[in-house]
Amino acid sequence: MLQNIGVPGLVLILVIALIIFGPSKLPEIGRAFGSTLKEFKKSTRELVSDDEEEKTEKKKEKTLV
């Protein structure tokens, strides 16, 4: 879906956001979006690492039995 936007589409979205929210709110929105994205990435990394740890523990248990 986002693959087909292109540069003109992004510019149009940014102009509309500027009109709707105004120049004073855009930095706040950007910071909030950035922190949300950072938390999401952190959570997914933790989930993936937990899954990998479980897999290695199961392999160790199989070799011990």
GROMACS .gro file of N, CA, C and O in nm:
model
  260
    1MET      N    1   0.082  -0.118   0.000
    1MET     CA    2   0.000   0.000   0.000
    1MET      C    3   0.087   0.125   0.000
    1MET      O    4   0.067   0.215  -0.080
    2LEU      N    5   0.182   0.134   0.089
    2LEU     CA    6   0.266   0.252   0.096
    2LEU      C    7   0.371   0.255  -0.015
    2LEU      O    8   0.435   0.358  -0.035
    3GLN      N    9   0.388   0.146  -0.084
    3GLN     CA   10   0.488   0.139  -0.190
    3GLN      C   11   0.451   0.227  -0.309
    3GLN      O   12   0.537   0.276  -0.380
    4ASN      N   13   0.323   0.250  -0.328
    4ASN     CA   14   0.277   0.322  -0.446
    4ASN      C   15   0.258   0.473  -0.423
    4ASN      O   16   0.209   0.542  -0.510
    5ILE      N   17   0.296   0.524  -0.307
    5ILE     CA   18   0.274   0.666  -0.278
    5ILE      C   19   0.368   0.753  -0.360
    5ILE      O   20   0.325   0.842  -0.430
    6GLY      N   21   0.496   0.731  -0.349
    6GLY     CA   22   0.593   0.811  -0.423
    6GLY      C   23   0.618   0.945  -0.357
    6GLY      O   24   0.557   0.983  -0.257
    7VAL      N   25   0.709   1.021  -0.416
    7VAL     CA   26   0.749   1.150  -0.361
    7VAL      C   27   0.635   1.253  -0.368
    7VAL      O   28   0.609   1.322  -0.269
    8PRO      N   29   0.565   1.267  -0.481
    8PRO     CA   30   0.456   1.367  -0.484
    8PRO      C   31   0.347   1.337  -0.381
    8PRO      O   32   0.293   1.429  -0.319
    9GLY      N   33   0.319   1.210  -0.358
    9GLY     CA   34   0.219   1.174  -0.258
    9GLY      C   35   0.264   1.210  -0.118
    9GLY      O   36   0.184   1.258  -0.037
   10LEU      N   37   0.391   1.187  -0.088
   10LEU     CA   38   0.444   1.223   0.043
   10LEU      C   39   0.439   1.374   0.065
   10LEU      O   40   0.404   1.420   0.174
   11VAL      N   41   0.473   1.449  -0.036
   11VAL     CA   42   0.469   1.595  -0.026
   11VAL      C   43   0.325   1.640   0.000
   11VAL      O   44   0.300   1.726   0.086
   12LEU      N   45   0.230   1.582  -0.071
   12LEU     CA   46   0.090   1.618  -0.052
   12LEU      C   47   0.043   1.585   0.089
   12LEU      O   48  -0.023   1.666   0.154
   13ILE      N   49   0.082   1.469   0.141
   13ILE     CA   50   0.045   1.431   0.278
   13ILE      C   51   0.106   1.527   0.379
   13ILE      O   52   0.039   1.569   0.474
   14LEU      N   53   0.232   1.564   0.360
   14LEU     CA   54   0.296   1.659   0.452
   14LEU      C   55   0.230   1.797   0.448
   14LEU      O   56   0.214   1.861   0.553
   15VAL      N   57   0.192   1.842   0.331
   15VAL     CA   58   0.124   1.973   0.320
   15VAL      C   59  -0.012   1.968   0.389
   15VAL      O   60  -0.048   2.060   0.463
   16ILE      N   61  -0.085   1.860   0.370
   16ILE     CA   62  -0.216   1.847   0.435
   16ILE      C   63  -0.199   1.842   0.588
   16ILE      O   64  -0.273   1.905   0.662
   17ALA      N   65  -0.098   1.767   0.635
   17ALA     CA   66  -0.072   1.760   0.779
   17ALA      C   67  -0.035   1.897   0.833
   17ALA      O   68  -0.077   1.936   0.944
   18LEU      N   69   0.043   1.972   0.759
   18LEU     CA   70   0.082   2.107   0.801
   18LEU      C   71  -0.040   2.198   0.811
   18LEU      O   72  -0.052   2.276   0.907
   19ILE      N   73  -0.130   2.185   0.717
   19ILE     CA   74  -0.252   2.268   0.719
   19ILE      C   75  -0.342   2.228   0.837
   19ILE      O   76  -0.396   2.314   0.907
   20ILE      N   77  -0.356   2.098   0.860
   20ILE     CA   78  -0.447   2.051   0.965
   20ILE      C   79  -0.391   2.080   1.105
   20ILE      O   80  -0.461   2.134   1.191
   21PHE      N   81  -0.267   2.045   1.129
   21PHE     CA   82  -0.212   2.054   1.263
   21PHE      C   83  -0.136   2.183   1.290
   21PHE      O   84  -0.119   2.221   1.405
   22GLY      N   85  -0.089   2.247   1.189
   22GLY     CA   86  -0.014   2.371   1.207
   22GLY      C   87   0.133   2.343   1.235
   22GLY      O   88   0.170   2.233   1.275
   23PRO      N   89   0.217   2.444   1.215
   23PRO     CA   90   0.362   2.422   1.230
   23PRO      C   91   0.407   2.398   1.373
   23PRO      O   92   0.511   2.339   1.397
   24SER      N   93   0.330   2.442   1.471
   24SER     CA   94   0.373   2.423   1.610
   24SER      C   95   0.348   2.282   1.661
   24SER      O   96   0.420   2.234   1.749
   25LYS      N   97   0.249   2.214   1.608
   25LYS     CA   98   0.217   2.079   1.655
   25LYS      C   99   0.294   1.969   1.582
   25LYS      O  100   0.308   1.859   1.635
   26LEU      N  101   0.343   1.995   1.463
   26LEU     CA  102   0.410   1.890   1.387
   26LEU      C  103   0.533   1.833   1.456
   26LEU      O  104   0.551   1.711   1.456
   27PRO      N  105   0.621   1.914   1.519
   27PRO     CA  106   0.734   1.853   1.590
   27PRO      C  107   0.691   1.762   1.705
   27PRO      O  108   0.750   1.658   1.729
   28GLU      N  109   0.585   1.801   1.776
   28GLU     CA  110   0.534   1.717   1.884
   28GLU      C  111   0.482   1.585   1.831
   28GLU      O  112   0.506   1.479   1.889
   29ILE      N  113   0.411   1.591   1.721
   29ILE     CA  114   0.357   1.469   1.660
   29ILE      C  115   0.472   1.380   1.612
   29ILE      O  116   0.469   1.258   1.629
   30GLY      N  117   0.573   1.441   1.554
   30GLY     CA  118   0.689   1.365   1.507
   30GLY      C  119   0.762   1.297   1.622
   30GLY      O  120   0.802   1.181   1.611
   31ARG      N  121   0.779   1.367   1.733
   31ARG     CA  122   0.844   1.306   1.850
   31ARG      C  123   0.761   1.191   1.905
   31ARG      O  124   0.814   1.086   1.942
   32ALA      N  125   0.630   1.210   1.914
   32ALA     CA  126   0.543   1.105   1.965
   32ALA      C  127   0.548   0.983   1.874
   32ALA      O  128   0.554   0.869   1.921
   33PHE      N  129   0.547   1.006   1.744
   33PHE     CA  130   0.554   0.895   1.648
   33PHE      C  131   0.688   0.823   1.660
   33PHE      O  132   0.693   0.700   1.658
   34GLY      N  133   0.795   0.899   1.675
   34GLY     CA  134   0.928   0.839   1.688
   34GLY      C  135   0.941   0.755   1.814
   34GLY      O  136   0.996   0.645   1.810
   35SER      N  137   0.891   0.806   1.925
   35SER     CA  138   0.900   0.728   2.049
   35SER      C  139   0.813   0.604   2.043
   35SER      O  140   0.850   0.498   2.095
   36THR      N  141   0.698   0.614   1.978
   36THR     CA  142   0.612   0.497   1.961
   36THR      C  143   0.680   0.393   1.876
   36THR      O  144   0.678   0.273   1.908
   37LEU      N  145   0.742   0.435   1.769
   37LEU     CA  146   0.813   0.342   1.681
   37LEU      C  147   0.931   0.278   1.753
   37LEU      O  148   0.956   0.157   1.739
   38LYS      N  149   1.001   0.355   1.835
   38LYS     CA  150   1.114   0.302   1.912
   38LYS      C  151   1.067   0.195   2.010
   38LYS      O  152   1.130   0.089   2.023
   39GLU      N  153   0.957   0.220   2.081
   39GLU     CA  154   0.903   0.122   2.175
   39GLU      C  155   0.857  -0.005   2.102
   39GLU      O  156   0.877  -0.115   2.151
   40PHE      N  157   0.796   0.013   1.985
   40PHE     CA  158   0.750  -0.102   1.908
   40PHE      C  159   0.868  -0.189   1.866
   40PHE      O  160   0.864  -0.312   1.879
   41LYS      N  161   0.974  -0.127   1.817
   41LYS     CA  162   1.093  -0.202   1.776
   41LYS      C  163   1.155  -0.275   1.895
   41LYS      O  164   1.198  -0.389   1.884
   42LYS      N  165   1.161  -0.207   2.009
   42LYS     CA  166   1.218  -0.268   2.130
   42LYS      C  167   1.136  -0.390   2.171
   42LYS      O  168   1.192  -0.495   2.204
   43SER      N  169   1.005  -0.379   2.167
   43SER     CA  170   0.919  -0.490   2.206
   43SER      C  171   0.933  -0.607   2.111
   43SER      O  172   0.938  -0.723   2.154
   44THR      N  173   0.940  -0.580   1.981
   44THR     CA  174   0.954  -0.690   1.885
   44THR      C  175   1.090  -0.757   1.900
   44THR      O  176   1.100  -0.880   1.890
   45ARG      N  177   1.194  -0.680   1.928
   45ARG     CA  178   1.327  -0.741   1.952
   45ARG      C  179   1.324  -0.832   2.073
   45ARG      O  180   1.382  -0.940   2.072
   46GLU      N  181   1.257  -0.788   2.179
   46GLU     CA  182   1.247  -0.869   2.300
   46GLU      C  183   1.170  -0.998   2.273
   46GLU      O  184   1.208  -1.105   2.320
   47LEU      N  185   1.061  -0.988   2.197
   47LEU     CA  186   0.983  -1.108   2.165
   47LEU      C  187   1.064  -1.207   2.082
   47LEU      O  188   1.061  -1.327   2.107
   48VAL      N  189   1.136  -1.156   1.985
   48VAL     CA  190   1.217  -1.243   1.900
   48VAL      C  191   1.328  -1.308   1.980
   48VAL      O  192   1.355  -1.428   1.968
   49SER      N  193   1.393  -1.232   2.067
   49SER     CA  194   1.501  -1.290   2.147
   49SER      C  195   1.447  -1.393   2.245
   49SER      O  196   1.511  -1.494   2.271
   50ASP      N  197   1.326  -1.370   2.299
   50ASP     CA  198   1.265  -1.468   2.389
   50ASP      C  199   1.236  -1.598   2.314
   50ASP      O  200   1.259  -1.707   2.366
   51ASP      N  201   1.186  -1.587   2.192
   51ASP     CA  202   1.158  -1.706   2.112
   51ASP      C  203   1.286  -1.783   2.082
   51ASP      O  204   1.289  -1.906   2.088
   52GLU      N  205   1.392  -1.711   2.048
   52GLU     CA  206   1.519  -1.777   2.018
   52GLU      C  207   1.575  -1.847   2.141
   52GLU      O  208   1.630  -1.956   2.132
   53GLU      N  209   1.560  -1.784   2.259
   53GLU     CA  210   1.608  -1.846   2.382
   53GLU      C  211   1.531  -1.974   2.412
   53GLU      O  212   1.589  -2.074   2.454
   54GLU      N  213   1.400  -1.972   2.388
   54GLU     CA  214   1.319  -2.091   2.411
   54GLU      C  215   1.361  -2.204   2.318
   54GLU      O  216   1.368  -2.320   2.359
   55LYS      N  217   1.389  -2.172   2.193
   55LYS     CA  218   1.432  -2.274   2.097
   55LYS      C  219   1.564  -2.337   2.138
   55LYS      O  220   1.581  -2.458   2.130
   56THR      N  221   1.658  -2.254   2.184
   56THR     CA  222   1.788  -2.309   2.225
   56THR      C  223   1.774  -2.393   2.351
   56THR      O  224   1.841  -2.495   2.365
   57GLU      N  225   1.685  -2.355   2.442
   57GLU     CA  226   1.663  -2.433   2.563
   57GLU      C  227   1.602  -2.569   2.529
   57GLU      O  228   1.640  -2.671   2.585
   58LYS      N  229   1.509  -2.571   2.433
   58LYS     CA  230   1.448  -2.698   2.392
   58LYS      C  231   1.551  -2.789   2.327
   58LYS      O  232   1.551  -2.909   2.350
   59LYS      N  233   1.640  -2.733   2.248
   59LYS     CA  234   1.745  -2.813   2.185
   59LYS      C  235   1.837  -2.871   2.290
   59LYS      O  236   1.879  -2.985   2.281
   60LYS      N  237   1.871  -2.791   2.392
   60LYS     CA  238   1.956  -2.840   2.499
   60LYS      C  239   1.888  -2.953   2.577
   60LYS      O  240   1.952  -3.052   2.613
   61GLU      N  241   1.758  -2.939   2.601
   61GLU     CA  242   1.684  -3.042   2.672
   61GLU      C  243   1.681  -3.171   2.592
   61GLU      O  244   1.695  -3.280   2.648
   62LYS      N  245   1.665  -3.163   2.461
   62LYS     CA  246   1.661  -3.283   2.376
   62LYS      C  247   1.795  -3.353   2.378
   62LYS      O  248   1.801  -3.476   2.376
   63THR      N  249   1.903  -3.277   2.379
   63THR     CA  250   2.036  -3.341   2.377
   63THR      C  251   2.067  -3.404   2.511
   63THR      O  252   2.141  -3.503   2.517
   64LEU      N  253   2.012  -3.353   2.620
   64LEU     CA  254   2.037  -3.410   2.752
   64LEU      C  255   1.956  -3.537   2.777
   64LEU      O  256   1.997  -3.622   2.853
   65VAL      N  257   1.843  -3.549   2.711
   65VAL     CA  258   1.753  -3.664   2.734
   65VAL      C  259   1.793  -3.782   2.655
   65VAL      O  260   1.872  -3.820   2.595
   0.00000   0.00000   0.00000
